[in-house]
Amino acid sequence: MRRTIAPTTLVIVLATVFVLGTLPRAQADAHKDCSNASLQGSFGFTSTGTLLALPPAFAGAFAEIGRQTFDGEGNTDGTATATANGNLNHLTFEGTYEVNPDCTGSMTLHVSPLNATVPLDLVIDDEGAELRAIITGNVPGNTETRIYRKQFPRGKEK
């Protein structure tokens, strides 16, 4: 009796390990492709960097917090509070974005009242709940990175 229980238990344990080991791979493959629709909803963000190409009073360390909304069709807008070298600014912006199948992409923001156009590269992660971006404009001395987090759980957008 003991001899049949041990092999049967071993087969059950091995089958369970095999099934549980393949589930995460199957789930990861199901969420592999992205599109503009992958980036949808409102996100809070923080931004830090150095902006040396600004006039002397503003050139220096840069920090920003804000809220940005993506419509899932390639359009975005938002508001932010920023400080450049200690000078406080309240900003609004609107723009467009494009998401590639590998969940990378780009966006262009038109910032008021600065009348500036800001190009960024981006990557979506955590199944669309997080976004990371970096400024890509060809302006020597300017660096900026942004980290976005979805404001509200899926299905509870406000």
CSV table of N, CA and C in Angstrom, one decimal:
chain,number,residue,atom,x,y,z
A,1,MET,N,0.8,-1.2,0.0
A,1,MET,CA,0.0,0.0,0.0
A,1,MET,C,0.9,1.3,0.0
A,2,ARG,N,1.9,1.3,0.8
A,2,ARG,CA,2.8,2.4,0.9
A,2,ARG,C,3.5,2.7,-0.5
A,3,ARG,N,3.8,1.6,-1.2
A,3,ARG,CA,4.5,1.8,-2.5
A,3,ARG,C,3.7,2.5,-3.5
A,4,THR,N,2.4,2.3,-3.5
A,4,THR,CA,1.5,3.0,-4.5
A,4,THR,C,1.2,4.4,-4.1
A,5,ILE,N,1.2,4.7,-2.9
A,5,ILE,CA,0.9,6.1,-2.4
A,5,ILE,C,2.1,7.0,-2.8
A,6,ALA,N,3.3,6.6,-2.5
A,6,ALA,CA,4.5,7.4,-2.8
A,6,ALA,C,4.6,7.8,-4.3
A,7,PRO,N,4.5,6.9,-5.2
A,7,PRO,CA,4.6,7.3,-6.6
A,7,PRO,C,3.4,8.1,-7.1
A,8,THR,N,2.2,7.8,-6.6
A,8,THR,CA,1.1,8.6,-6.9
A,8,THR,C,1.2,10.1,-6.4
A,9,THR,N,1.7,10.2,-5.2
A,9,THR,CA,1.9,11.6,-4.6
A,9,THR,C,3.0,12.3,-5.4
A,10,LEU,N,4.0,11.6,-5.8
A,10,LEU,CA,5.1,12.2,-6.6
A,10,LEU,C,4.6,12.7,-7.9
A,11,VAL,N,3.7,12.0,-8.6
A,11,VAL,CA,3.2,12.4,-9.9
A,11,VAL,C,2.3,13.6,-9.7
A,12,ILE,N,1.5,13.6,-8.6
A,12,ILE,CA,0.6,14.7,-8.4
A,12,ILE,C,1.4,16.0,-8.1
A,13,VAL,N,2.4,15.9,-7.3
A,13,VAL,CA,3.3,17.1,-7.0
A,13,VAL,C,4.0,17.6,-8.2
A,14,LEU,N,4.5,16.7,-9.1
A,14,LEU,CA,5.2,17.1,-10.3
A,14,LEU,C,4.2,17.8,-11.3
A,15,ALA,N,3.0,17.2,-11.4
A,15,ALA,CA,2.0,17.8,-12.3
A,15,ALA,C,1.6,19.2,-11.8
A,16,THR,N,1.5,19.4,-10.5
A,16,THR,CA,1.1,20.7,-9.9
A,16,THR,C,2.2,21.7,-10.2
A,17,VAL,N,3.4,21.3,-10.0
A,17,VAL,CA,4.6,22.2,-10.2
A,17,VAL,C,4.6,22.6,-11.7
A,18,PHE,N,4.4,21.7,-12.6
A,18,PHE,CA,4.4,22.0,-14.0
A,18,PHE,C,3.3,23.0,-14.4
A,19,VAL,N,2.1,22.7,-13.9
A,19,VAL,CA,1.0,23.6,-14.2
A,19,VAL,C,1.2,25.0,-13.7
A,20,LEU,N,1.6,25.1,-12.4
A,20,LEU,CA,1.8,26.4,-11.8
A,20,LEU,C,3.0,27.1,-12.4
A,21,GLY,N,4.0,26.4,-12.9
A,21,GLY,CA,5.1,27.0,-13.6
A,21,GLY,C,4.8,27.6,-14.9
A,22,THR,N,3.8,27.1,-15.6
A,22,THR,CA,3.5,27.6,-17.0
A,22,THR,C,2.4,28.7,-16.9
A,23,LEU,N,1.7,28.9,-15.8
A,23,LEU,CA,0.7,29.9,-15.7
A,23,LEU,C,1.3,31.3,-15.8
A,24,PRO,N,2.3,31.7,-15.1
A,24,PRO,CA,2.8,33.0,-15.2
A,24,PRO,C,3.3,33.4,-16.7
A,25,ARG,N,3.9,32.4,-17.4
A,25,ARG,CA,4.3,32.6,-18.8
A,25,ARG,C,3.1,32.9,-19.7
A,26,ALA,N,2.0,32.1,-19.5
A,26,ALA,CA,0.8,32.3,-20.3
A,26,ALA,C,0.2,33.7,-20.0
A,27,GLN,N,0.2,34.1,-18.8
A,27,GLN,CA,-0.4,35.4,-18.4
A,27,GLN,C,0.5,36.5,-19.0
A,28,ALA,N,1.8,36.4,-18.9
A,28,ALA,CA,2.7,37.4,-19.4
A,28,ALA,C,2.5,37.6,-21.0
A,29,ASP,N,2.4,36.5,-21.7
A,29,ASP,CA,2.2,36.5,-23.1
A,29,ASP,C,0.9,37.2,-23.5
A,30,ALA,N,-0.1,37.0,-22.6
A,30,ALA,CA,-1.5,37.6,-22.9
A,30,ALA,C,-1.4,39.2,-22.9
A,31,HIS,N,-0.5,39.7,-22.2
A,31,HIS,CA,-0.4,41.2,-22.0
A,31,HIS,C,0.8,41.8,-22.7
A,32,LYS,N,1.3,41.2,-23.8
A,32,LYS,CA,2.6,41.6,-24.4
A,32,LYS,C,2.4,42.8,-25.3
A,33,ASP,N,1.4,43.0,-26.1
A,33,ASP,CA,1.3,44.1,-27.0
A,33,ASP,C,0.7,45.3,-26.4
A,34,CYS,N,1.2,46.5,-26.7
A,34,CYS,CA,0.6,47.8,-26.3
A,34,CYS,C,0.1,48.6,-27.5
A,35,SER,N,-0.7,49.6,-27.2
A,35,SER,CA,-1.2,50.5,-28.3
A,35,SER,C,-1.5,51.8,-27.5
A,36,ASN,N,-2.0,52.8,-28.3
A,36,ASN,CA,-2.4,54.1,-27.6
A,36,ASN,C,-3.5,53.8,-26.6
A,37,ALA,N,-4.3,52.8,-26.8
A,37,ALA,CA,-5.4,52.5,-25.8
A,37,ALA,C,-4.8,52.0,-24.5
A,38,SER,N,-3.6,51.5,-24.5
A,38,SER,CA,-2.9,51.0,-23.3
A,38,SER,C,-2.6,52.2,-22.3
A,39,LEU,N,-2.6,53.4,-22.8
A,39,LEU,CA,-2.3,54.6,-22.0
A,39,LEU,C,-3.6,55.4,-21.9
A,40,GLN,N,-4.3,55.2,-20.8
A,40,GLN,CA,-5.6,55.8,-20.7
A,40,GLN,C,-5.9,56.1,-19.2
A,41,GLY,N,-6.4,57.3,-19.0
A,41,GLY,CA,-6.8,57.7,-17.6
A,41,GLY,C,-5.9,58.8,-17.1
A,42,SER,N,-6.1,59.1,-15.8
A,42,SER,CA,-5.4,60.2,-15.1
A,42,SER,C,-4.2,59.6,-14.3
A,43,PHE,N,-3.1,60.3,-14.4
A,43,PHE,CA,-1.9,59.9,-13.7
A,43,PHE,C,-1.3,61.1,-12.9
A,44,GLY,N,-0.9,60.8,-11.7
A,44,GLY,CA,-0.1,61.8,-10.9
A,44,GLY,C,1.4,61.6,-11.3
A,45,PHE,N,2.2,62.6,-11.4
A,45,PHE,CA,3.6,62.4,-11.8
A,45,PHE,C,4.5,63.3,-11.0
A,46,THR,N,5.7,62.9,-10.9
A,46,THR,CA,6.8,63.7,-10.4
A,46,THR,C,7.9,63.8,-11.5
A,47,SER,N,8.6,64.9,-11.5
A,47,SER,CA,9.6,65.1,-12.6
A,47,SER,C,10.8,65.8,-11.9
A,48,THR,N,12.0,65.4,-12.2
A,48,THR,CA,13.2,66.0,-11.7
A,48,THR,C,14.2,66.1,-12.8
A,49,GLY,N,15.1,67.0,-12.6
A,49,GLY,CA,16.2,67.2,-13.6
A,49,GLY,C,17.0,68.5,-13.4
A,50,THR,N,17.7,68.8,-14.5
A,50,THR,CA,18.5,70.1,-14.5
A,50,THR,C,18.2,70.8,-15.8
A,51,LEU,N,17.9,72.0,-15.7
A,51,LEU,CA,17.6,72.8,-17.0
A,51,LEU,C,18.6,73.9,-17.0
A,52,LEU,N,19.7,73.7,-17.7
A,52,LEU,CA,20.8,74.7,-17.8
A,52,LEU,C,20.6,75.7,-19.0
A,53,ALA,N,19.7,75.3,-20.0
A,53,ALA,CA,19.5,76.1,-21.2
A,53,ALA,C,18.6,77.3,-20.9
A,54,LEU,N,18.0,77.4,-19.7
A,54,LEU,CA,17.1,78.5,-19.4
A,54,LEU,C,17.9,79.8,-19.1
A,55,PRO,N,17.2,81.0,-19.1
A,55,PRO,CA,17.9,82.2,-18.6
A,55,PRO,C,18.4,82.0,-17.2
A,56,PRO,N,19.5,82.8,-16.9
A,56,PRO,CA,20.2,82.6,-15.6
A,56,PRO,C,19.4,82.5,-14.4
A,57,ALA,N,18.3,83.3,-14.3
A,57,ALA,CA,17.5,83.3,-13.1
A,57,ALA,C,16.8,81.9,-12.9
A,58,PHE,N,16.5,81.2,-14.0
A,58,PHE,CA,15.8,79.9,-13.9
A,58,PHE,C,16.7,78.7,-14.1
A,59,ALA,N,17.9,78.9,-14.7
A,59,ALA,CA,18.8,77.8,-14.9
A,59,ALA,C,19.2,77.1,-13.7
A,60,GLY,N,19.1,75.8,-13.6
A,60,GLY,CA,19.5,75.0,-12.5
A,60,GLY,C,18.6,73.8,-12.2
A,61,ALA,N,18.5,73.4,-11.0
A,61,ALA,CA,17.8,72.2,-10.6
A,61,ALA,C,16.3,72.5,-10.9
A,62,PHE,N,15.6,71.4,-11.3
A,62,PHE,CA,14.2,71.5,-11.7
A,62,PHE,C,13.4,70.3,-11.0
A,63,ALA,N,12.2,70.7,-10.6
A,63,ALA,CA,11.3,69.7,-10.0
A,63,ALA,C,9.9,70.1,-10.3
A,64,GLU,N,9.1,69.0,-10.4
A,64,GLU,CA,7.7,69.3,-10.9
A,64,GLU,C,6.8,68.2,-10.3
A,65,ILE,N,5.6,68.5,-10.0
A,65,ILE,CA,4.5,67.6,-9.7
A,65,ILE,C,3.3,68.0,-10.5
A,66,GLY,N,2.5,67.0,-10.9
A,66,GLY,CA,1.3,67.3,-11.7
A,66,GLY,C,0.4,66.2,-11.9
A,67,ARG,N,-0.6,66.5,-12.7
A,67,ARG,CA,-1.6,65.5,-13.1
A,67,ARG,C,-1.8,65.5,-14.6
A,68,GLN,N,-1.7,64.4,-15.2
A,68,GLN,CA,-1.8,64.3,-16.7
A,68,GLN,C,-2.8,63.2,-17.1
A,69,THR,N,-3.7,63.6,-18.0
A,69,THR,CA,-4.7,62.6,-18.5
A,69,THR,C,-4.5,62.2,-19.9
A,70,PHE,N,-4.6,60.9,-20.2
A,70,PHE,CA,-4.4,60.3,-21.5
A,70,PHE,C,-5.8,59.8,-21.9
A,71,ASP,N,-6.2,60.0,-23.2
A,71,ASP,CA,-7.5,59.6,-23.6
A,71,ASP,C,-7.6,58.3,-24.3
A,72,GLY,N,-6.4,57.6,-24.5
A,72,GLY,CA,-6.4,56.3,-25.1
A,72,GLY,C,-6.4,56.3,-26.6
A,73,GLU,N,-6.5,57.6,-27.2
A,73,GLU,CA,-6.5,57.7,-28.6
A,73,GLU,C,-5.3,58.6,-29.1
A,74,GLY,N,-4.4,59.0,-28.2
A,74,GLY,CA,-3.2,59.7,-28.6
A,74,GLY,C,-3.2,61.2,-28.2
A,75,ASN,N,-4.2,61.6,-27.4
A,75,ASN,CA,-4.2,63.0,-26.9
A,75,ASN,C,-4.0,63.0,-25.4
A,76,THR,N,-3.4,64.1,-24.9
A,76,THR,CA,-3.1,64.2,-23.5
A,76,THR,C,-3.2,65.7,-23.1
A,77,ASP,N,-3.5,65.9,-21.8
A,77,ASP,CA,-3.4,67.3,-21.3
A,77,ASP,C,-3.2,67.2,-19.8
A,78,GLY,N,-2.8,68.3,-19.2
A,78,GLY,CA,-2.5,68.3,-17.7
A,78,GLY,C,-2.2,69.6,-17.2
A,79,THR,N,-1.9,69.6,-15.9
A,79,THR,CA,-1.5,70.8,-15.1
A,79,THR,C,-0.3,70.4,-14.2
A,80,ALA,N,0.5,71.3,-13.8
A,80,ALA,CA,1.6,71.0,-13.0
A,80,ALA,C,2.1,72.3,-12.2
A,81,THR,N,2.8,72.0,-11.1
A,81,THR,CA,3.5,73.0,-10.4
A,81,THR,C,5.0,72.7,-10.5
A,82,ALA,N,5.8,73.6,-11.0
A,82,ALA,CA,7.2,73.4,-11.2
A,82,ALA,C,8.0,74.4,-10.5
A,83,THR,N,9.2,74.0,-10.2
A,83,THR,CA,10.2,75.0,-9.7
A,83,THR,C,11.5,74.8,-10.5
A,84,ALA,N,12.0,75.9,-11.1
A,84,ALA,CA,13.2,75.9,-11.8
A,84,ALA,C,14.2,76.8,-11.1
A,85,ASN,N,15.2,76.3,-10.5
A,85,ASN,CA,16.2,77.0,-9.8
A,85,ASN,C,15.5,77.8,-8.6
A,86,GLY,N,14.5,77.2,-8.0
A,86,GLY,CA,13.8,77.9,-6.9
A,86,GLY,C,12.7,78.8,-7.4
A,87,ASN,N,12.4,79.0,-8.6
A,87,ASN,CA,11.4,79.9,-9.1
A,87,ASN,C,10.1,79.1,-9.4
A,88,LEU,N,9.0,79.4,-8.7
A,88,LEU,CA,7.8,78.6,-8.8
A,88,LEU,C,7.0,79.0,-10.1
A,89,ASN,N,6.4,78.0,-10.8
A,89,ASN,CA,5.6,78.3,-12.0
A,89,ASN,C,4.4,77.3,-11.9
A,90,HIS,N,3.2,77.8,-12.3
A,90,HIS,CA,2.1,76.9,-12.5
A,90,HIS,C,1.9,76.8,-14.0
A,91,LEU,N,1.8,75.5,-14.5
A,91,LEU,CA,1.8,75.2,-15.9
A,91,LEU,C,0.6,74.5,-16.3
A,92,THR,N,0.2,74.6,-17.6
A,92,THR,CA,-0.8,73.8,-18.2
A,92,THR,C,-0.1,73.3,-19.5
A,93,PHE,N,-0.6,72.1,-20.0
A,93,PHE,CA,0.0,71.6,-21.2
A,93,PHE,C,-1.0,70.7,-21.9
A,94,GLU,N,-0.8,70.5,-23.2
A,94,GLU,CA,-1.6,69.6,-24.0
A,94,GLU,C,-0.6,69.0,-25.0
A,95,GLY,N,-1.0,67.9,-25.6
A,95,GLY,CA,-0.1,67.3,-26.6
A,95,GLY,C,-0.7,66.0,-27.1
A,96,THR,N,0.2,65.3,-27.7
A,96,THR,CA,-0.1,64.0,-28.4
A,96,THR,C,0.9,62.9,-27.9
A,97,TYR,N,0.5,61.7,-28.1
A,97,TYR,CA,1.4,60.6,-27.8
A,97,TYR,C,1.2,59.4,-28.7
A,98,GLU,N,2.2,58.6,-28.9
A,98,GLU,CA,2.1,57.4,-29.7
A,98,GLU,C,2.8,56.2,-29.0
A,99,VAL,N,2.1,55.1,-28.8
A,99,VAL,CA,2.6,53.9,-28.1
A,99,VAL,C,2.9,52.8,-29.1
A,100,ASN,N,4.0,52.2,-29.0
A,100,ASN,CA,4.5,51.1,-29.9
A,100,ASN,C,4.0,49.8,-29.3
A,101,PRO,N,3.9,48.7,-30.1
A,101,PRO,CA,3.5,47.4,-29.6
A,101,PRO,C,4.4,46.9,-28.5
A,102,ASP,N,5.7,47.3,-28.4
A,102,ASP,CA,6.5,46.9,-27.3
A,102,ASP,C,6.4,47.7,-26.0
A,103,CYS,N,5.4,48.6,-25.9
A,103,CYS,CA,5.0,49.4,-24.8
A,103,CYS,C,6.0,50.6,-24.6
A,104,THR,N,6.8,50.9,-25.6
A,104,THR,CA,7.6,52.1,-25.6
A,104,THR,C,6.8,53.1,-26.4
A,105,GLY,N,7.2,54.4,-26.4
A,105,GLY,CA,6.6,55.4,-27.3
A,105,GLY,C,7.1,56.7,-27.1
A,106,SER,N,6.4,57.7,-27.6
A,106,SER,CA,6.8,59.1,-27.5
A,106,SER,C,5.6,60.0,-27.3
A,107,MET,N,5.9,61.2,-26.8
A,107,MET,CA,4.9,62.2,-26.6
A,107,MET,C,5.5,63.6,-26.8
A,108,THR,N,4.7,64.5,-27.3
A,108,THR,CA,5.1,65.9,-27.4
A,108,THR,C,4.1,66.8,-26.7
A,109,LEU,N,4.6,67.6,-25.7
A,109,LEU,CA,3.8,68.5,-24.9
A,109,LEU,C,4.0,69.9,-25.3
A,110,HIS,N,3.0,70.7,-25.4
A,110,HIS,CA,3.1,72.2,-25.6
A,110,HIS,C,2.7,72.8,-24.2
A,111,VAL,N,3.7,73.5,-23.6
A,111,VAL,CA,3.6,74.0,-22.2
A,111,VAL,C,3.3,75.5,-22.2
A,112,SER,N,2.3,75.8,-21.5
A,112,SER,CA,1.9,77.2,-21.3
A,112,SER,C,2.1,77.6,-19.8
A,113,PRO,N,2.5,78.8,-19.4
A,113,PRO,CA,2.6,80.0,-20.2
A,113,PRO,C,4.1,80.1,-20.8
A,114,LEU,N,4.9,79.0,-20.8
A,114,LEU,CA,6.2,79.1,-21.3
A,114,LEU,C,6.4,79.1,-22.8
A,115,ASN,N,5.3,78.7,-23.5
A,115,ASN,CA,5.3,78.6,-24.9
A,115,ASN,C,6.4,77.7,-25.4
A,116,ALA,N,6.6,76.6,-24.7
A,116,ALA,CA,7.6,75.6,-25.0
A,116,ALA,C,7.0,74.3,-25.5
A,117,THR,N,7.7,73.7,-26.4
A,117,THR,CA,7.4,72.3,-26.9
A,117,THR,C,8.4,71.3,-26.4
A,118,VAL,N,7.9,70.3,-25.7
A,118,VAL,CA,8.8,69.3,-25.0
A,118,VAL,C,8.5,67.9,-25.6
A,119,PRO,N,9.5,67.4,-26.3
A,119,PRO,CA,9.4,66.0,-26.7
A,119,PRO,C,10.0,65.0,-25.7
A,120,LEU,N,9.3,63.9,-25.5
A,120,LEU,CA,9.7,62.9,-24.5
A,120,LEU,C,9.6,61.5,-25.1
A,121,ASP,N,10.4,60.6,-24.7
A,121,ASP,CA,10.3,59.2,-24.9
A,121,ASP,C,9.7,58.6,-23.7
A,122,LEU,N,8.9,57.5,-23.8
A,122,LEU,CA,8.2,56.9,-22.7
A,122,LEU,C,8.2,55.4,-22.7
A,123,VAL,N,7.9,54.8,-21.6
A,123,VAL,CA,7.7,53.3,-21.5
A,123,VAL,C,6.6,53.1,-20.5
A,124,ILE,N,5.6,52.2,-20.8
A,124,ILE,CA,4.5,51.8,-20.0
A,124,ILE,C,4.9,50.6,-19.3
A,125,ASP,N,4.6,50.5,-18.0
A,125,ASP,CA,4.8,49.3,-17.2
A,125,ASP,C,3.7,49.0,-16.2
A,126,ASP,N,3.7,47.9,-15.5
A,126,ASP,CA,2.7,47.5,-14.5
A,126,ASP,C,1.3,47.5,-15.2
A,127,GLU,N,1.3,46.9,-16.4
A,127,GLU,CA,0.0,46.8,-17.1
A,127,GLU,C,-0.8,48.1,-17.3
A,128,GLY,N,0.0,49.2,-17.5
A,128,GLY,CA,-0.7,50.5,-17.7
A,128,GLY,C,-0.9,51.3,-16.5
A,129,ALA,N,-0.5,50.8,-15.3
A,129,ALA,CA,-0.6,51.6,-14.1
A,129,ALA,C,0.5,52.6,-13.9
A,130,GLU,N,1.6,52.3,-14.5
A,130,GLU,CA,2.8,53.2,-14.4
A,130,GLU,C,3.3,53.6,-15.7
A,131,LEU,N,4.0,54.8,-15.8
A,131,LEU,CA,4.6,55.3,-17.0
A,131,LEU,C,5.9,56.0,-16.6
A,132,ARG,N,6.9,55.9,-17.4
A,132,ARG,CA,8.2,56.6,-17.2
A,132,ARG,C,8.5,57.3,-18.4
A,133,ALA,N,9.1,58.5,-18.3
A,133,ALA,CA,9.4,59.3,-19.5
A,133,ALA,C,10.7,60.1,-19.3
A,134,ILE,N,11.4,60.4,-20.4
A,134,ILE,CA,12.6,61.2,-20.3
A,134,ILE,C,12.5,62.2,-21.5
A,135,ILE,N,13.0,63.4,-21.2
A,135,ILE,CA,13.0,64.5,-22.2
A,135,ILE,C,14.0,64.1,-23.3
A,136,THR,N,13.6,64.4,-24.6
A,136,THR,CA,14.5,64.0,-25.7
A,136,THR,C,14.9,65.1,-26.6
A,137,GLY,N,14.5,66.4,-26.2
A,137,GLY,CA,14.8,67.5,-27.0
A,137,GLY,C,16.3,67.7,-27.1
A,138,ASN,N,16.7,68.2,-28.2
A,138,ASN,CA,18.2,68.4,-28.5
A,138,ASN,C,18.6,69.8,-27.9
A,139,VAL,N,18.5,69.9,-26.6
A,139,VAL,CA,18.9,71.1,-25.9
A,139,VAL,C,20.0,70.8,-24.9
A,140,PRO,N,21.2,71.1,-25.3
A,140,PRO,CA,22.3,70.8,-24.3
A,140,PRO,C,22.1,71.4,-23.0
A,141,GLY,N,22.4,70.6,-21.9
A,141,GLY,CA,22.3,71.0,-20.6
A,141,GLY,C,20.9,70.8,-19.9
A,142,ASN,N,19.9,70.3,-20.7
A,142,ASN,CA,18.6,70.0,-20.1
A,142,ASN,C,18.4,68.5,-20.0
A,143,THR,N,18.1,68.1,-18.7
A,143,THR,CA,17.7,66.7,-18.5
A,143,THR,C,16.5,66.7,-17.6
A,144,GLU,N,15.6,65.8,-17.9
A,144,GLU,CA,14.4,65.7,-17.1
A,144,GLU,C,13.8,64.3,-17.2
A,145,THR,N,13.5,63.7,-16.1
A,145,THR,CA,12.8,62.4,-16.1
A,145,THR,C,11.5,62.5,-15.3
A,146,ARG,N,10.5,61.7,-15.7
A,146,ARG,CA,9.2,61.7,-15.1
A,146,ARG,C,8.8,60.3,-14.7
A,147,ILE,N,8.1,60.2,-13.6
A,147,ILE,CA,7.6,59.0,-13.1
A,147,ILE,C,6.1,59.2,-12.9
A,148,TYR,N,5.2,58.4,-13.6
A,148,TYR,CA,3.8,58.6,-13.5
A,148,TYR,C,3.2,57.4,-12.8
A,149,ARG,N,2.1,57.6,-12.0
A,149,ARG,CA,1.4,56.5,-11.4
A,149,ARG,C,-0.1,56.8,-11.6
A,150,LYS,N,-0.8,55.7,-12.0
A,150,LYS,CA,-2.3,55.9,-12.2
A,150,LYS,C,-2.9,56.4,-10.9
A,151,GLN,N,-3.8,57.4,-11.0
A,151,GLN,CA,-4.4,58.0,-9.8
A,151,GLN,C,-5.5,57.1,-9.2
A,152,PHE,N,-6.3,56.4,-10.0
A,152,PHE,CA,-7.4,55.7,-9.5
A,152,PHE,C,-7.3,54.3,-10.0
A,153,PRO,N,-7.8,53.3,-9.2
A,153,PRO,CA,-7.8,51.9,-9.7
A,153,PRO,C,-8.6,51.8,-11.0
A,154,ARG,N,-8.3,50.8,-11.8
A,154,ARG,CA,-9.0,50.5,-13.0
A,154,ARG,C,-10.5,50.4,-12.7
A,155,GLY,N,-11.3,51.1,-13.6
A,155,GLY,CA,-12.8,51.0,-13.4
A,155,GLY,C,-13.3,52.1,-12.4
A,156,LYS,N,-12.5,52.8,-11.8
A,156,LYS,CA,-12.9,53.8,-10.8
A,156,LYS,C,-12.4,55.2,-11.1
A,157,GLU,N,-12.2,55.5,-12.4
A,157,GLU,CA,-11.7,56.8,-12.8
A,157,GLU,C,-12.6,57.9,-12.4
A,158,LYS,N,-12.0,59.0,-11.9
A,158,LYS,CA,-12.8,60.2,-11.5
A,158,LYS,C,-12.6,61.3,-12.5
